[in-house]
mmCIF file of C-alpha atoms and ligand atoms in Angstrom:
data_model
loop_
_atom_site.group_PDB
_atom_site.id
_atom_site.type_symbol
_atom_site.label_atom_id
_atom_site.label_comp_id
_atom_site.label_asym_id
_atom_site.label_seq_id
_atom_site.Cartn_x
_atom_site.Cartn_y
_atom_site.Cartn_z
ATOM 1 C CA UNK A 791 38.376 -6.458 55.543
ATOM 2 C CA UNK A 792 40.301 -9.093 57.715
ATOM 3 C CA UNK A 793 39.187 -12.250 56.580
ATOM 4 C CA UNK A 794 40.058 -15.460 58.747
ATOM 5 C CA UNK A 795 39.694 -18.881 57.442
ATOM 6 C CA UNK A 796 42.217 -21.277 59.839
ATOM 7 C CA UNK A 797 40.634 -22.040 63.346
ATOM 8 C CA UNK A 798 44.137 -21.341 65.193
ATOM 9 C CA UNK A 799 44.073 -18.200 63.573
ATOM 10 C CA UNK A 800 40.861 -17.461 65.211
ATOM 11 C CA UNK A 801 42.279 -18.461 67.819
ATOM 12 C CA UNK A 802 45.417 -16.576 68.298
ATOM 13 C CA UNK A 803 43.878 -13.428 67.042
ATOM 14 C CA UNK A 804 40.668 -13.522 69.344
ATOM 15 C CA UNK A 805 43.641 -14.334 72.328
ATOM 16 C CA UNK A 806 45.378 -11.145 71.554
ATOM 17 C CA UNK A 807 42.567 -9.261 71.563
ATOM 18 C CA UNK A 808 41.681 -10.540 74.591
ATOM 19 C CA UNK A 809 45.279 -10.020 76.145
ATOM 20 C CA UNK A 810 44.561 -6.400 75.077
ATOM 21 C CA UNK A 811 41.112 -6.169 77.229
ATOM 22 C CA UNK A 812 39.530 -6.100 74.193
ATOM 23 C CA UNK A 813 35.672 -7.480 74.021
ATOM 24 C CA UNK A 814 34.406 -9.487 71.187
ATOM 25 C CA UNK A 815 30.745 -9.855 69.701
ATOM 26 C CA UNK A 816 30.225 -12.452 67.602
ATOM 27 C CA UNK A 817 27.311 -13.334 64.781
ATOM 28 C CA UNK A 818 27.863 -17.087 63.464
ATOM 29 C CA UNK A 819 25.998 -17.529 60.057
ATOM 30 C CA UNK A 820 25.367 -19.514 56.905
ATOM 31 C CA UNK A 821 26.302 -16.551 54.966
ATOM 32 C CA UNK A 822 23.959 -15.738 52.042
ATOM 33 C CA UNK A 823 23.635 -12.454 54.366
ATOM 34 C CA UNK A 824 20.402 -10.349 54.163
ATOM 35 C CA UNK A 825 19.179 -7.214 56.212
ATOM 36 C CA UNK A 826 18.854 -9.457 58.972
ATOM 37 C CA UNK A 827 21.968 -10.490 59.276
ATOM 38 C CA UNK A 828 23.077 -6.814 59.127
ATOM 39 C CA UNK A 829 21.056 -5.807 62.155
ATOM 40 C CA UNK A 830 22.498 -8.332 64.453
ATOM 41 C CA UNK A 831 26.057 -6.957 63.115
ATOM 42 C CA UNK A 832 25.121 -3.786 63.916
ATOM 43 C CA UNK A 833 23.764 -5.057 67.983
ATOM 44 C CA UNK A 834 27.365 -6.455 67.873
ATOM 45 C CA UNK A 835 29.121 -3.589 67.168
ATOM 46 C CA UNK A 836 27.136 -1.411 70.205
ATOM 47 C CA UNK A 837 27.767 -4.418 72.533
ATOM 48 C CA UNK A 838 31.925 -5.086 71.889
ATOM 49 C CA UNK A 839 35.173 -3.325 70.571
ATOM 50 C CA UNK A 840 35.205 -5.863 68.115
ATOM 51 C CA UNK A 841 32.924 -7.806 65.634
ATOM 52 C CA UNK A 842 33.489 -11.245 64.072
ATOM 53 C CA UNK A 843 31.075 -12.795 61.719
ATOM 54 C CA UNK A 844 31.356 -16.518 60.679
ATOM 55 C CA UNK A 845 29.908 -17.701 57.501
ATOM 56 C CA UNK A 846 29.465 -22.064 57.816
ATOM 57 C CA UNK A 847 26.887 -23.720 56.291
ATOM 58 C CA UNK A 848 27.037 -26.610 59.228
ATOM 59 C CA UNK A 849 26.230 -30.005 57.256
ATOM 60 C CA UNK A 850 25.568 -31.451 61.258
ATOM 61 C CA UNK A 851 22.285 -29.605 61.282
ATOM 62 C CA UNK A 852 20.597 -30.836 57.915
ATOM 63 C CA UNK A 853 18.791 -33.688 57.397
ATOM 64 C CA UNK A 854 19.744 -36.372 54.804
ATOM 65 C CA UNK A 855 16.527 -35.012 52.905
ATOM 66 C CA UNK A 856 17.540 -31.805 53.264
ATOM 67 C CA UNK A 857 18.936 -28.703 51.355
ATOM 68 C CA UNK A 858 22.592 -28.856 52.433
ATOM 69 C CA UNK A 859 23.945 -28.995 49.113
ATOM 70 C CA UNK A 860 21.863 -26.379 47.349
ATOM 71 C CA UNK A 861 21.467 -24.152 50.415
ATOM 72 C CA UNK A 862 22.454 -20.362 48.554
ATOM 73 C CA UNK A 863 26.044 -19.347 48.440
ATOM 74 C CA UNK A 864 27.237 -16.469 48.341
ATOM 75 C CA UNK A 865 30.402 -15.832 49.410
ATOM 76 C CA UNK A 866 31.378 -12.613 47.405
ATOM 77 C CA UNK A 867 28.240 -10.652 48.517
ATOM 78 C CA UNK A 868 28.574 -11.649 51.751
ATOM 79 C CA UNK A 869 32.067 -9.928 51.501
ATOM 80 C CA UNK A 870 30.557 -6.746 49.740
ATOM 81 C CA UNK A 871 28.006 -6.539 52.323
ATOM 82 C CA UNK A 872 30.348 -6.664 55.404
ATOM 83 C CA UNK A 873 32.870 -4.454 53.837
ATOM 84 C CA UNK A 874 30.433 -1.519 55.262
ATOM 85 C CA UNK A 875 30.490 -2.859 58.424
ATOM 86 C CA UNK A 876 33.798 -3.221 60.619
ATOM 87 C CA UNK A 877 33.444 -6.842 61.509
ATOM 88 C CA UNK A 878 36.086 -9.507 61.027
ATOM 89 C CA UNK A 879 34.948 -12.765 58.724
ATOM 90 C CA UNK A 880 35.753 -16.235 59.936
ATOM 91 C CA UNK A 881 35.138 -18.880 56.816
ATOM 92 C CA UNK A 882 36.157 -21.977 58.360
ATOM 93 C CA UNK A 883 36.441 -25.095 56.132
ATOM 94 C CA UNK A 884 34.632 -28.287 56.869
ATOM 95 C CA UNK A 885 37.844 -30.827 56.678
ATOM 96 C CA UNK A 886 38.941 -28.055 59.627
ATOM 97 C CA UNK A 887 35.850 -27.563 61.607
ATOM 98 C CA UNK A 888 34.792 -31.734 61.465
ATOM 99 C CA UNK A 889 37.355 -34.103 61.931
ATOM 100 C CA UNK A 890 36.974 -37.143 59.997
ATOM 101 C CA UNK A 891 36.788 -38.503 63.567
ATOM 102 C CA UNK A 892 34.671 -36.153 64.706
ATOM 103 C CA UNK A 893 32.991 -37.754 67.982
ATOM 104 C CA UNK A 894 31.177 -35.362 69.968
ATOM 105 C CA UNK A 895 28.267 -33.736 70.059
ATOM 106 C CA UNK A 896 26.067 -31.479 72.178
ATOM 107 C CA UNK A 897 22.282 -31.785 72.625
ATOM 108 C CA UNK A 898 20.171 -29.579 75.039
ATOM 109 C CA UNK A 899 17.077 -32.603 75.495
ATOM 110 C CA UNK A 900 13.792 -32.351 75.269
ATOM 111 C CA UNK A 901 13.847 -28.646 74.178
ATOM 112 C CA UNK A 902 15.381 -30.131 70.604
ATOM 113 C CA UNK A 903 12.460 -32.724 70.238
ATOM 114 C CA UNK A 904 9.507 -29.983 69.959
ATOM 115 C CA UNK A 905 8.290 -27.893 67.219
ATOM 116 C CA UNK A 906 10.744 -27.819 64.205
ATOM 117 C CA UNK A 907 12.752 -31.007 65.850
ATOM 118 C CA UNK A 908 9.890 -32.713 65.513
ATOM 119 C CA UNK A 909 10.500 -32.729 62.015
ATOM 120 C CA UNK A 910 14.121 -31.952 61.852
ATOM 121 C CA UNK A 911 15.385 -34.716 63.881
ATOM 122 C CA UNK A 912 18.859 -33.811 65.076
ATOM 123 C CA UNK A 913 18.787 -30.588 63.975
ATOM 124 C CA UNK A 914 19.333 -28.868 66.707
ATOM 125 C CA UNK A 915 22.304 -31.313 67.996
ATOM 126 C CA UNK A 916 23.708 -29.660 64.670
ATOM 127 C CA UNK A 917 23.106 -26.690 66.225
ATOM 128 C CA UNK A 918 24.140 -26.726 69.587
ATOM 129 C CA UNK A 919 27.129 -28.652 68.515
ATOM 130 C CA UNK A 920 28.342 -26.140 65.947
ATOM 131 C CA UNK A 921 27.890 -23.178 68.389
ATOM 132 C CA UNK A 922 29.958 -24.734 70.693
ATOM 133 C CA UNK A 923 33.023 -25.168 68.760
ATOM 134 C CA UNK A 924 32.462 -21.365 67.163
ATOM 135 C CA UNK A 925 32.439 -20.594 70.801
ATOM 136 C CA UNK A 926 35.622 -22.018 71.845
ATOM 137 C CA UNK A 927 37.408 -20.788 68.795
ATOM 138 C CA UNK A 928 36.015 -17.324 68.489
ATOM 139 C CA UNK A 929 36.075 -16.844 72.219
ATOM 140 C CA UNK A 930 33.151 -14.262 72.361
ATOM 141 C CA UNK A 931 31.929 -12.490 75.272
ATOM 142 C CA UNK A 932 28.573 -11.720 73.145
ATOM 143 C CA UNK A 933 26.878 -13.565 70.306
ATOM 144 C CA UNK A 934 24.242 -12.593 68.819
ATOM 145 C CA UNK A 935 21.115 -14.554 67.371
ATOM 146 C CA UNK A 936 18.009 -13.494 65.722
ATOM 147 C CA UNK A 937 14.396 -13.712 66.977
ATOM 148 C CA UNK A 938 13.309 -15.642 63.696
ATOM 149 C CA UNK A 939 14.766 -19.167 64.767
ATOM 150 C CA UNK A 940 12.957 -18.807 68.482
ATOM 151 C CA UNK A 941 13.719 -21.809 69.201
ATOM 152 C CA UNK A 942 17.398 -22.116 68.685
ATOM 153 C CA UNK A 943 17.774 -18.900 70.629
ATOM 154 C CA UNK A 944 16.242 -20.737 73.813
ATOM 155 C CA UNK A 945 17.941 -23.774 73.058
ATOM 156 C CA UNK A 946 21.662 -22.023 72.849
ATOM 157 C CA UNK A 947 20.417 -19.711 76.098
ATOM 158 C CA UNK A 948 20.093 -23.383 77.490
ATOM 159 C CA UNK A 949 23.350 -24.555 76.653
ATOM 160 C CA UNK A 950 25.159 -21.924 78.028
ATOM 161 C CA UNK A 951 23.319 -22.013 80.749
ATOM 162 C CA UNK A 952 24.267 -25.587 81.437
ATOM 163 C CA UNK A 953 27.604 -25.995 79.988
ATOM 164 C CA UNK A 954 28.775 -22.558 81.725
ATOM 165 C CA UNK A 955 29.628 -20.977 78.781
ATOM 166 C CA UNK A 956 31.157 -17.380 79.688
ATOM 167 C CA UNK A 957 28.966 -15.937 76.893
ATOM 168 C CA UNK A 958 26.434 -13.160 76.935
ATOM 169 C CA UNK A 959 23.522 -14.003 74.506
ATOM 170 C CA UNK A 960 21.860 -11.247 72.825
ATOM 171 C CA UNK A 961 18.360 -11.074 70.739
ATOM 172 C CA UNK A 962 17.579 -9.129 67.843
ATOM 173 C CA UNK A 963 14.059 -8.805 66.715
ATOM 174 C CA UNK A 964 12.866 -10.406 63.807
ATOM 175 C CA UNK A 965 13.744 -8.023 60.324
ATOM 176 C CA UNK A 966 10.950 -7.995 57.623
ATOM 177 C CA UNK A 967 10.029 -7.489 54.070
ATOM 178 C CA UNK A 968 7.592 -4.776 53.319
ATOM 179 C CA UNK A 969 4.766 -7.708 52.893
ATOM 180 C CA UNK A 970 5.470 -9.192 56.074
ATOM 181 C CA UNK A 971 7.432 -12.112 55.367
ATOM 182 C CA UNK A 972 10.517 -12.400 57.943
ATOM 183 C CA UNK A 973 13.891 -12.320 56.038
ATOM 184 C CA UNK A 974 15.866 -15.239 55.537
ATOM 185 C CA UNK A 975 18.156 -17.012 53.238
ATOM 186 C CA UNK A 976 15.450 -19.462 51.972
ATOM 187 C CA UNK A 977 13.280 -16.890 51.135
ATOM 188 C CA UNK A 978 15.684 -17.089 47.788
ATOM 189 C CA UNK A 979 14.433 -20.150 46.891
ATOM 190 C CA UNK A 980 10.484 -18.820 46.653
ATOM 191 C CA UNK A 981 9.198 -18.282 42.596
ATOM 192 C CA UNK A 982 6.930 -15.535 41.919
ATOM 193 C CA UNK A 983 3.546 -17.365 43.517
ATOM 194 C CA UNK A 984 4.903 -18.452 46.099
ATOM 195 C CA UNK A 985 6.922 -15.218 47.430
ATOM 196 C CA UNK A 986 3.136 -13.783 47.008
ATOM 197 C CA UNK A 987 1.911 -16.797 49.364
ATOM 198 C CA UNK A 988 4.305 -16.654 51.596
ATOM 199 C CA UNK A 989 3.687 -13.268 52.845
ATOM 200 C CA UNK A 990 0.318 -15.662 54.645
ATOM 201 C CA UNK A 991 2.825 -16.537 57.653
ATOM 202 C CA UNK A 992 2.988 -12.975 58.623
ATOM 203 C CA UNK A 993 -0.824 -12.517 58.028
ATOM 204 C CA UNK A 994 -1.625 -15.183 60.464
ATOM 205 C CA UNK A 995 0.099 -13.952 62.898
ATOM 206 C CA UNK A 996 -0.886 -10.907 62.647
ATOM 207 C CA UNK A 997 -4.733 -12.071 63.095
ATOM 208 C CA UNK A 998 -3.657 -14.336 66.391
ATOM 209 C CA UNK A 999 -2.003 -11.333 67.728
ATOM 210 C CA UNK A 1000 -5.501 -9.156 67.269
ATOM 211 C CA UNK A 1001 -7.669 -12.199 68.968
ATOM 212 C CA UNK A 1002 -5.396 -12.073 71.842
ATOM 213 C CA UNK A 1003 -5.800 -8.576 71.999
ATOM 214 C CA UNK A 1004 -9.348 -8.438 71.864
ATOM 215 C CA UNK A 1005 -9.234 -10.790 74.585
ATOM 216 C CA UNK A 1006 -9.284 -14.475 73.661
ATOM 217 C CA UNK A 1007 -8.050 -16.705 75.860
ATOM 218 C CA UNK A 1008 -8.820 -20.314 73.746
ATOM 219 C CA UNK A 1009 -5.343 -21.052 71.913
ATOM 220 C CA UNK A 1010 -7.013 -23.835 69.936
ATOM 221 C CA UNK A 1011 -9.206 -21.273 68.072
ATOM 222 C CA UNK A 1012 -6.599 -19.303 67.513
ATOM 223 C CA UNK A 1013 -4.429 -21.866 66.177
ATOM 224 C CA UNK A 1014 -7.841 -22.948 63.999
ATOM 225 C CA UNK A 1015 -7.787 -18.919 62.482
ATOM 226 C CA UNK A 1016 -4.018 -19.337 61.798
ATOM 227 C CA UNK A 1017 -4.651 -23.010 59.626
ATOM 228 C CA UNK A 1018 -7.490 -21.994 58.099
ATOM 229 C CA UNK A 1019 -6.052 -18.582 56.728
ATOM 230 C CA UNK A 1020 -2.715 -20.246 55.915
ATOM 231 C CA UNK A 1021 -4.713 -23.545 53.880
ATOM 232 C CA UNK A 1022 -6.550 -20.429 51.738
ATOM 233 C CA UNK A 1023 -2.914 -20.412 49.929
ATOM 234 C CA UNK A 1024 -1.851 -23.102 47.667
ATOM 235 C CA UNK A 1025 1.340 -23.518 47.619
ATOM 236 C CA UNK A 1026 1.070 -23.828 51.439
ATOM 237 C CA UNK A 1027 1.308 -26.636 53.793
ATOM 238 C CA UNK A 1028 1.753 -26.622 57.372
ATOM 239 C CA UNK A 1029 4.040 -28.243 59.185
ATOM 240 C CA UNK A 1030 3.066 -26.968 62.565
ATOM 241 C CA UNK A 1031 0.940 -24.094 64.011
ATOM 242 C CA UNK A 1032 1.676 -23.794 67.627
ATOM 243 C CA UNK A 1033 1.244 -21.664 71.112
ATOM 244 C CA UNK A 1034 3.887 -22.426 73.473
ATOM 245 C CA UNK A 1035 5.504 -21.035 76.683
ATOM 246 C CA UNK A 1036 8.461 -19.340 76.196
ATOM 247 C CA UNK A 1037 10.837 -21.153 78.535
ATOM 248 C CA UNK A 1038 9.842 -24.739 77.940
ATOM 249 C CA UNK A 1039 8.149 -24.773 74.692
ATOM 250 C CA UNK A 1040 5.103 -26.645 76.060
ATOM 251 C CA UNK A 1041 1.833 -25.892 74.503
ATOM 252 C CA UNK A 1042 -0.237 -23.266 76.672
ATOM 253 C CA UNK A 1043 -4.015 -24.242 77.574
ATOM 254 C CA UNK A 1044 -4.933 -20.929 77.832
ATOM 255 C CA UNK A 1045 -3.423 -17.274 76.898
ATOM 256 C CA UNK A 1046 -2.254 -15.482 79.448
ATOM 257 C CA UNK A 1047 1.043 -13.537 80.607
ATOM 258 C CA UNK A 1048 4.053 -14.215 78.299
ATOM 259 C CA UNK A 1049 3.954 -16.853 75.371
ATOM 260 C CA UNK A 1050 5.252 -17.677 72.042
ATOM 261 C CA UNK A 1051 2.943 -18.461 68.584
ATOM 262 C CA UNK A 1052 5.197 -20.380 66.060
ATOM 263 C CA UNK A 1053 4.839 -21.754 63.067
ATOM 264 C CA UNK A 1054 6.818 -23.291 60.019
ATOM 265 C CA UNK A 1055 5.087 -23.686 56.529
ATOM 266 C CA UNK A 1056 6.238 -25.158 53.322
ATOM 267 C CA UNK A 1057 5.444 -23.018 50.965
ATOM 268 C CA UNK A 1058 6.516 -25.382 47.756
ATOM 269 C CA UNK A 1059 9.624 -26.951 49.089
ATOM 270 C CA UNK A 1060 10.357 -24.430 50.740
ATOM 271 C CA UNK A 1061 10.043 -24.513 54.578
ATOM 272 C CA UNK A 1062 9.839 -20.981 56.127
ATOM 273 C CA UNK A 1063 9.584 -20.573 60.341
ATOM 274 C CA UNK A 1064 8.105 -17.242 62.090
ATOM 275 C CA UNK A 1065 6.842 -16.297 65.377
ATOM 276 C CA UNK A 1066 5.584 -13.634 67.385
ATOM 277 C CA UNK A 1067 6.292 -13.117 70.917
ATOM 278 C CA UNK A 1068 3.152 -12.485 73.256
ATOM 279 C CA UNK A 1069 2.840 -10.912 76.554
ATOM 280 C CA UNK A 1070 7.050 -9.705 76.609
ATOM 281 C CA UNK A 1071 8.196 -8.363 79.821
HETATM 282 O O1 PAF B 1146 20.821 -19.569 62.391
HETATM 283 C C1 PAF B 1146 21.737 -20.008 61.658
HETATM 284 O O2 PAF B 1146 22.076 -19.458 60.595
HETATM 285 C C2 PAF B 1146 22.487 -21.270 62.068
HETATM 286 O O3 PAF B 1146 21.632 -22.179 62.672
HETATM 287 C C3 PAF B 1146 23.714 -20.990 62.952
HETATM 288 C C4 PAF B 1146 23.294 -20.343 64.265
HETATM 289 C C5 PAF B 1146 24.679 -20.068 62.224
HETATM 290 C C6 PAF B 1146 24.440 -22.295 63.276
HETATM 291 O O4 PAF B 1146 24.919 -22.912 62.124
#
């Protein structure tokens, strides 16, 4: 497997390709890969003649309160997992990626400030910043995001919407345990209650999607069917239960055509996102 860990490297190899007509998908990651992560390799690979993964854990998109330092790591796993696949791994290091001087930044406003940047301030400047410099070194004419973090998938559409970014973005649908609970790195970090627990995000969902289907229209008692299910668990505590429209991330008054229920839990110290799309065209 072709492993790439200089950012001129990246560079020079994703210009050859290009000089060649070749297309490139890309999936930027914090490694500890799951099933997840394989599925959006695996859009890549039907999208582009070639695949590169990167595996950064971004320190610009954690909090000073947050799990930077003992988010998992797993770098040889990551490498046994990919093996099957035919991507190409880009493990930048930090010193490269962030200057000591490092000055700039990219934030999409307003977008950044709702649901998890309400409590992740500057998150998603992380984010969007990160993105942007994996763009210009990886030179991708698709990347592809997953469905979990809804909100960094509109937020990135939004960037390269407004920063012209000759990228393609592409969606894959959120991948889940047999319980429910939506794959993702932290999940590691649950202990035997509260992996049982934290199967409740799914289950709430699941119960808002039925009320909508029978017909209700009242996103406030849905949201109220969502806490109250969620607050029946322990270990849980909600961070935000919330009905929004897909393109601006407003709160809906009522339910009707396309919209977006998200939530993020802490289940322990854990914090764990999920959403279910409503009403897709
Ligand atoms: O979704 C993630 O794992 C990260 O936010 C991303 C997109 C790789 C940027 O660091």
């Amino acid at each position: 497997m072709k492993i790439i860990q200089s950012v001129s490297e990246m560079q020079s190899f994703a210009n050859s390709l290009k000089k060649q007509g070749k297309t490139i998908a890309f999936v930027p990651t914090m490694g500890y890969l799951h099933e997840g992560h394989l599925s959006l390799v695996e859009i890549a690979q039907k999208n582009a003649d070639f695949v590169v993964v990167s595996i950064f854990v971004n320190p610009t998109q954690f909090g000073p309160n947050e799990d930077f330092e003992k988010y998992p790591r797993n770098f040889e796993g990551d490498v046994a997992l990919l093996e099957q696949t035919k991507a190409i791994l880009f493990v930048p290091e930090n010193t490269e990626i962030y200057l000591l001087e490092h000055l700039t930044f990219v934030e999409v406003n307003s977008l950044e400030n709702l649901l998890c940047g309400k409590s992740r301030k500057s998150h998603f400047k992380g984010v969007t910043t990160i993105i942007a410099k994996l763009f210009n070194i990886v030179k991708p004419d698709f990347a592809v995001f997953g469905q979990k973090d809804a909100q960094q998938v509109l937020i990135i559409k939004k960037m390269v919407e407004d920063l012209n970014f000759d990228v393609k973005i592409i969606v894959g649908k959120i991948i889940r345990e047999k319980d429910g609970l939506a794959m993702s790195s932290r999940n590691k970090y649950l202990n035997e209650q509260e992996r049982k627990d934290a199967s409740v995000l799914f289950e709430s969902l699941k119960i808002a999607k039925k009320m909508v289907e029978k017909g209700e229209k009242n996103p406030a008692l849905v949201i109220e069917k969502m806490e109250k299910l969620i607050q029946t668990k322990l270990t849980a505590k909600i961070d935000y239960v919330e009905i929004v429209n897909t393109k601006n991330l407003q709160q809906v008054k009522i339910l009707e055509g396309e919209f977006l229920i998200a939530l993020a839990v802490k289940i322990g110290q854990t914090r764990l996102i999920d959403n279910l799309l409503v009403g897709e065209n």
